[in-house]
Tab-separated table of C-alpha atoms in Angstrom:
chain	number	residue	atom	x	y	z
A	1	MET	CA	-66.133	70.769	-232.038
A	2	GLU	CA	-63.170	73.027	-231.297
A	3	GLN	CA	-60.080	72.121	-233.289
A	4	PRO	CA	-56.874	71.311	-231.362
A	5	VAL	CA	-54.186	73.986	-231.358
A	6	ARG	CA	-51.419	73.411	-233.895
A	7	THR	CA	-47.999	74.241	-232.460
A	8	LEU	CA	-44.864	74.489	-234.582
A	9	ALA	CA	-41.631	73.769	-232.692
A	10	VAL	CA	-38.275	74.705	-234.231
A	11	ASP	CA	-34.918	73.605	-232.818
A	12	ILE	CA	-31.930	75.226	-234.549
A	13	GLY	CA	-28.743	73.318	-233.818
A	14	ASN	CA	-25.207	73.701	-235.076
A	15	THR	CA	-25.560	70.807	-237.502
A	16	ARG	CA	-29.307	70.227	-237.997
A	17	ILE	CA	-32.543	72.194	-237.808
A	18	LYS	CA	-35.515	70.218	-236.510
A	19	LEU	CA	-39.140	71.138	-237.135
A	20	GLY	CA	-42.123	69.485	-235.498
A	21	LEU	CA	-45.841	70.184	-235.787
A	22	PHE	CA	-47.967	69.273	-232.767
A	23	VAL	CA	-51.711	68.861	-233.181
A	24	GLY	CA	-52.924	69.271	-229.666
A	25	GLU	CA	-50.446	67.307	-227.564
A	26	ASN	CA	-49.495	64.896	-230.343
A	27	LEU	CA	-46.396	65.315	-232.493
A	28	ALA	CA	-47.949	64.829	-235.918
A	29	ILE	CA	-44.859	65.303	-238.088
A	30	ALA	CA	-41.172	65.938	-237.462
A	31	GLU	CA	-38.371	66.502	-239.958
A	32	ASP	CA	-34.828	67.799	-239.840
A	33	PHE	CA	-32.537	69.531	-242.306
A	34	PRO	CA	-28.894	70.652	-242.452
A	35	SER	CA	-28.238	73.954	-240.681
A	36	SER	CA	-27.636	76.315	-243.576
A	37	GLU	CA	-28.440	79.855	-244.640
A	38	GLU	CA	-30.382	78.231	-247.506
A	39	ILE	CA	-32.838	76.742	-245.014
A	40	SER	CA	-35.756	78.976	-246.062
A	41	ASN	CA	-36.726	76.716	-248.979
A	42	GLU	CA	-36.733	73.629	-246.757
A	43	ILE	CA	-38.922	75.367	-244.181
A	44	LEU	CA	-41.390	76.551	-246.815
A	45	ALA	CA	-41.592	73.047	-248.277
A	46	PHE	CA	-42.239	71.637	-244.797
A	47	LEU	CA	-45.017	74.168	-244.197
A	48	ASP	CA	-46.561	73.284	-247.565
A	49	ARG	CA	-46.835	69.658	-246.403
A	50	THR	CA	-48.584	70.476	-243.131
A	51	GLU	CA	-51.600	72.274	-241.771
A	52	PRO	CA	-50.826	75.931	-240.938
A	53	PRO	CA	-49.680	76.339	-237.312
A	54	ASP	CA	-51.543	78.518	-234.832
A	55	GLN	CA	-48.395	79.307	-232.843
A	56	CYS	CA	-44.659	78.748	-233.041
A	57	ILE	CA	-41.758	78.503	-230.607
A	58	MET	CA	-38.072	78.396	-231.456
A	59	SER	CA	-34.801	77.519	-229.771
A	60	SER	CA	-31.514	78.409	-231.465
A	61	VAL	CA	-27.819	78.017	-230.758
A	62	VAL	CA	-26.911	79.570	-234.134
A	63	PRO	CA	-27.539	83.342	-234.005
A	64	SER	CA	-26.936	83.815	-237.749
A	65	LEU	CA	-29.840	81.489	-238.614
A	66	ARG	CA	-32.302	82.757	-236.029
A	67	SER	CA	-33.648	85.700	-238.023
A	68	ILE	CA	-33.731	83.737	-241.295
A	69	VAL	CA	-35.905	81.018	-239.776
A	70	ARG	CA	-38.088	83.469	-237.833
A	71	ASP	CA	-38.745	85.725	-240.822
A	72	THR	CA	-39.528	82.778	-243.110
A	73	ILE	CA	-42.125	81.361	-240.725
A	74	GLU	CA	-43.680	84.709	-239.773
A	75	GLU	CA	-44.068	85.812	-243.392
A	76	ARG	CA	-45.598	82.527	-244.512
A	77	CYS	CA	-47.804	81.765	-241.490
A	78	ARG	CA	-48.628	85.280	-240.224
A	79	ILE	CA	-47.879	84.308	-236.636
A	80	GLU	CA	-45.296	85.473	-234.114
A	81	VAL	CA	-42.359	83.144	-233.554
A	82	LYS	CA	-41.729	83.062	-229.815
A	83	ARG	CA	-38.274	82.360	-228.410
A	84	ALA	CA	-37.875	79.674	-225.770
A	85	LYS	CA	-34.791	81.230	-224.142
A	86	TRP	CA	-36.448	83.142	-221.309
A	87	ARG	CA	-39.641	81.110	-221.004
A	88	VAL	CA	-37.859	77.835	-220.314
A	89	ARG	CA	-35.742	79.451	-217.598
A	90	GLU	CA	-38.936	80.118	-215.667
A	91	LEU	CA	-39.890	76.457	-215.904
A	92	VAL	CA	-36.614	74.710	-215.032
A	93	PRO	CA	-35.173	75.479	-211.589
A	94	MET	CA	-31.367	75.541	-211.705
A	95	GLN	CA	-28.676	75.021	-209.126
A	96	VAL	CA	-25.600	76.176	-211.046
A	97	ASP	CA	-23.122	79.049	-210.723
A	98	GLN	CA	-23.961	80.803	-214.015
A	99	PRO	CA	-27.569	79.981	-214.959
A	100	ASP	CA	-27.665	82.524	-217.801
A	101	GLN	CA	-24.936	80.575	-219.588
A	102	VAL	CA	-26.821	77.271	-219.664
A	103	GLY	CA	-27.863	76.634	-223.258
A	104	THR	CA	-31.552	76.862	-224.050
A	105	ASP	CA	-31.367	73.558	-225.910
A	106	ARG	CA	-30.104	71.847	-222.750
A	107	LEU	CA	-32.896	73.272	-220.620
A	108	VAL	CA	-35.535	72.367	-223.191
A	109	ASN	CA	-34.307	68.759	-223.147
A	110	SER	CA	-34.298	68.782	-219.346
A	111	LEU	CA	-37.851	70.115	-219.199
A	112	ALA	CA	-39.152	67.410	-221.524
A	113	ALA	CA	-37.288	64.676	-219.645
A	114	VAL	CA	-38.845	65.661	-216.326
A	115	ARG	CA	-42.371	66.075	-217.716
A	116	LEU	CA	-42.379	62.872	-219.748
A	117	TYR	CA	-40.183	60.448	-217.802
A	118	GLY	CA	-39.810	61.927	-214.343
A	119	PRO	CA	-36.792	62.819	-212.227
A	120	PRO	CA	-34.122	62.013	-211.274
A	121	CYS	CA	-32.515	61.555	-214.651
A	122	ILE	CA	-29.443	61.899	-216.822
A	123	VAL	CA	-30.178	63.353	-220.249
A	124	VAL	CA	-27.568	62.470	-222.870
A	125	SER	CA	-27.774	64.416	-226.132
A	126	LEU	CA	-25.523	63.310	-228.976
A	127	GLY	CA	-25.272	66.081	-231.534
A	128	THR	CA	-22.484	68.455	-232.500
A	129	ALA	CA	-21.502	68.138	-228.851
A	130	ILE	CA	-22.288	65.330	-226.425
A	131	THR	CA	-23.981	66.891	-223.431
A	132	PHE	CA	-24.987	65.353	-220.121
A	133	GLU	CA	-27.722	67.047	-218.070
A	134	ILE	CA	-28.318	65.997	-214.480
A	135	ILE	CA	-31.772	66.595	-212.985
A	136	SER	CA	-32.349	65.841	-209.311
A	137	GLY	CA	-35.270	63.973	-207.812
A	138	GLU	CA	-36.881	67.357	-207.110
A	139	GLY	CA	-36.642	68.321	-210.789
A	140	VAL	CA	-33.742	70.742	-210.288
A	141	TYR	CA	-31.116	71.111	-213.011
A	142	LEU	CA	-27.810	70.445	-211.243
A	143	GLY	CA	-25.409	70.843	-214.161
A	144	GLY	CA	-23.555	68.287	-216.237
A	145	CYS	CA	-20.746	68.219	-218.765
A	146	ILE	CA	-19.972	68.875	-222.426
A	147	VAL	CA	-17.790	66.696	-224.667
A	148	PRO	CA	-16.877	67.195	-228.351
A	149	GLY	CA	-19.412	65.263	-230.387
A	150	VAL	CA	-19.083	62.589	-233.060
A	151	GLY	CA	-18.986	65.042	-235.964
A	152	ILE	CA	-16.378	67.243	-234.287
A	153	ALA	CA	-14.148	64.278	-233.442
A	154	LYS	CA	-14.417	62.850	-236.944
A	155	GLU	CA	-13.680	66.174	-238.620
A	156	ALA	CA	-10.779	67.003	-236.310
A	157	LEU	CA	-9.023	63.690	-236.924
A	158	SER	CA	-9.479	63.961	-240.696
A	159	ARG	CA	-8.088	67.486	-240.745
A	160	ARG	CA	-5.104	66.877	-238.484
A	161	ALA	CA	-4.013	63.539	-239.973
A	162	ALA	CA	-3.527	64.013	-243.700
A	163	LEU	CA	-2.695	60.367	-244.479
A	164	LEU	CA	-5.835	58.913	-242.889
A	165	PRO	CA	-8.711	57.900	-245.186
A	166	PRO	CA	-12.266	59.320	-245.011
A	167	TYR	CA	-14.379	57.391	-242.513
A	168	HIS	CA	-17.927	57.311	-241.177
A	169	TRP	CA	-20.050	56.997	-238.048
A	170	LYS	CA	-21.335	53.438	-238.252
A	171	LYS	CA	-22.499	50.859	-235.777
A	172	THR	CA	-20.030	48.062	-235.167
A	173	SER	CA	-19.553	45.311	-232.602
A	174	GLU	CA	-15.906	44.859	-233.562
A	175	LEU	CA	-13.044	45.931	-231.340
A	176	LEU	CA	-10.048	44.684	-233.309
A	177	GLY	CA	-9.698	46.485	-236.624
A	178	LYS	CA	-7.623	44.889	-239.377
A	179	THR	CA	-7.361	47.952	-241.621
A	180	THR	CA	-6.803	51.616	-240.885
A	181	LEU	CA	-10.373	52.420	-241.967
A	182	GLN	CA	-11.837	49.738	-239.696
A	183	GLN	CA	-9.752	50.957	-236.784
A	184	MET	CA	-10.940	54.541	-237.246
A	185	GLU	CA	-14.588	53.527	-237.462
A	186	ILE	CA	-14.267	51.219	-234.461
A	187	GLY	CA	-12.532	53.944	-232.514
A	188	LEU	CA	-15.230	56.496	-233.281
A	189	TYR	CA	-18.167	54.222	-232.484
A	190	GLN	CA	-16.831	52.128	-229.631
A	191	GLY	CA	-14.959	55.091	-228.158
A	192	THR	CA	-18.149	57.148	-228.091
A	193	LYS	CA	-20.065	54.203	-226.659
A	194	CYS	CA	-17.532	53.695	-223.862
A	195	LEU	CA	-17.515	57.415	-223.094
A	196	VAL	CA	-21.300	57.556	-222.765
A	197	GLN	CA	-21.467	54.320	-220.750
A	198	GLY	CA	-18.671	55.478	-218.488
A	199	MET	CA	-20.164	58.910	-217.806
A	200	ILE	CA	-23.597	57.463	-217.027
A	201	ALA	CA	-21.979	54.966	-214.638
A	202	ALA	CA	-19.909	57.711	-213.005
A	203	TYR	CA	-22.937	59.935	-212.443
A	204	ARG	CA	-24.905	57.050	-210.958
A	205	HIS	CA	-22.014	56.172	-208.675
A	206	GLU	CA	-21.873	59.799	-207.533
A	207	LEU	CA	-25.596	60.555	-207.300
A	208	GLY	CA	-27.496	57.281	-207.068
A	209	GLU	CA	-28.463	54.283	-209.160
A	210	GLU	CA	-32.052	55.538	-209.405
A	211	TYR	CA	-31.049	58.132	-212.013
A	212	LYS	CA	-32.568	56.948	-215.300
A	213	SER	CA	-30.694	57.645	-218.529
A	214	ILE	CA	-32.498	59.325	-221.424
A	215	GLY	CA	-30.831	59.434	-224.826
A	216	THR	CA	-31.571	61.883	-227.616
A	217	GLY	CA	-29.845	63.675	-230.497
A	218	GLY	CA	-28.908	62.802	-234.050
A	219	TYR	CA	-26.182	60.293	-233.155
A	220	SER	CA	-28.139	58.522	-230.422
A	221	GLN	CA	-30.009	55.854	-232.414
A	222	PHE	CA	-27.197	53.288	-232.695
A	223	LEU	CA	-26.287	53.609	-229.021
A	224	ALA	CA	-29.953	53.201	-228.085
A	225	GLU	CA	-30.060	49.995	-230.125
A	226	ASP	CA	-27.101	48.779	-228.074
A	227	GLY	CA	-29.104	49.339	-224.878
A	228	LEU	CA	-27.191	52.278	-223.413
A	229	PHE	CA	-30.276	54.228	-222.343
A	230	ASP	CA	-33.300	53.459	-220.209
A	231	VAL	CA	-35.305	55.687	-222.560
A	232	HIS	CA	-34.576	56.844	-226.099
A	233	ASP	CA	-36.516	59.839	-227.396
A	234	PRO	CA	-35.191	61.359	-230.645
A	235	HIS	CA	-37.731	64.204	-230.442
A	236	LEU	CA	-37.044	65.253	-226.857
A	237	ALA	CA	-36.133	68.849	-227.803
A	238	LEU	CA	-39.282	69.373	-229.859
A	239	LYS	CA	-41.398	68.079	-226.993
A	240	GLY	CA	-39.579	70.372	-224.587
A	241	LEU	CA	-40.401	73.319	-226.815
A	242	TYR	CA	-44.048	72.275	-226.781
A	243	PHE	CA	-44.067	72.207	-222.981
A	244	THR	CA	-42.330	75.565	-222.910
A	245	ILE	CA	-44.860	77.438	-225.015
A	246	HIS	CA	-47.741	75.872	-223.134
A	247	SER	CA	-46.061	76.725	-219.822
A	248	ILE	CA	-46.944	73.443	-218.169
A	249	ARG	CA	-45.352	73.544	-214.725
A	250	SER	CA	-44.269	70.484	-212.806
A	251	ASP	CA	-46.129	71.640	-209.728
């Protein structure tokens, strides 16, 4: 019996690098690591724990890490690492003013959302930035918006306010903080929650209530537990990369 193709998907973000190995259509293993120039050892350890891939596709928003990751995988696996940048643009129709400036990571998420959950939809990715992608009922990428993410907001406040204590991203149902630390953590969590809820509501008011919300990204889990999204898929980008390399078209 012919063995299923093993596809390695690599998503290089500003904060984390995600790796996923698909065996056929199934995501067999997925891990993520801090984005760092020391990433080679983590990648090699990941590859040691998995079956060797037959093919690999990569998306990157960090140019300085792109060659490090590519060279590590190509030398170990003896396969070509394909870039998703141009392939995914052939698969996602866009109706924006500057299509070349739309991030590959955003298009990869949009592709996976359409293929797995169907249009129309609002894809909310909570990573270094919070991005909203709007895909029409015809599967066309209409645009969206970008907001500074949880990590950026947390770091900016800590840097600009010297007397404030260190604080963390944590789930809380409280609104009324009794200490400075509580108030900061409430502000970060509940403020982010209100922002995401408000933007989803605004897009639905503008475009239609039928737009389903799909949450993804490293900071999305807590908000998903609070019921903000119709669908939560932490591996949306990896799945989008899989669809990209296999060139599965919606038509």
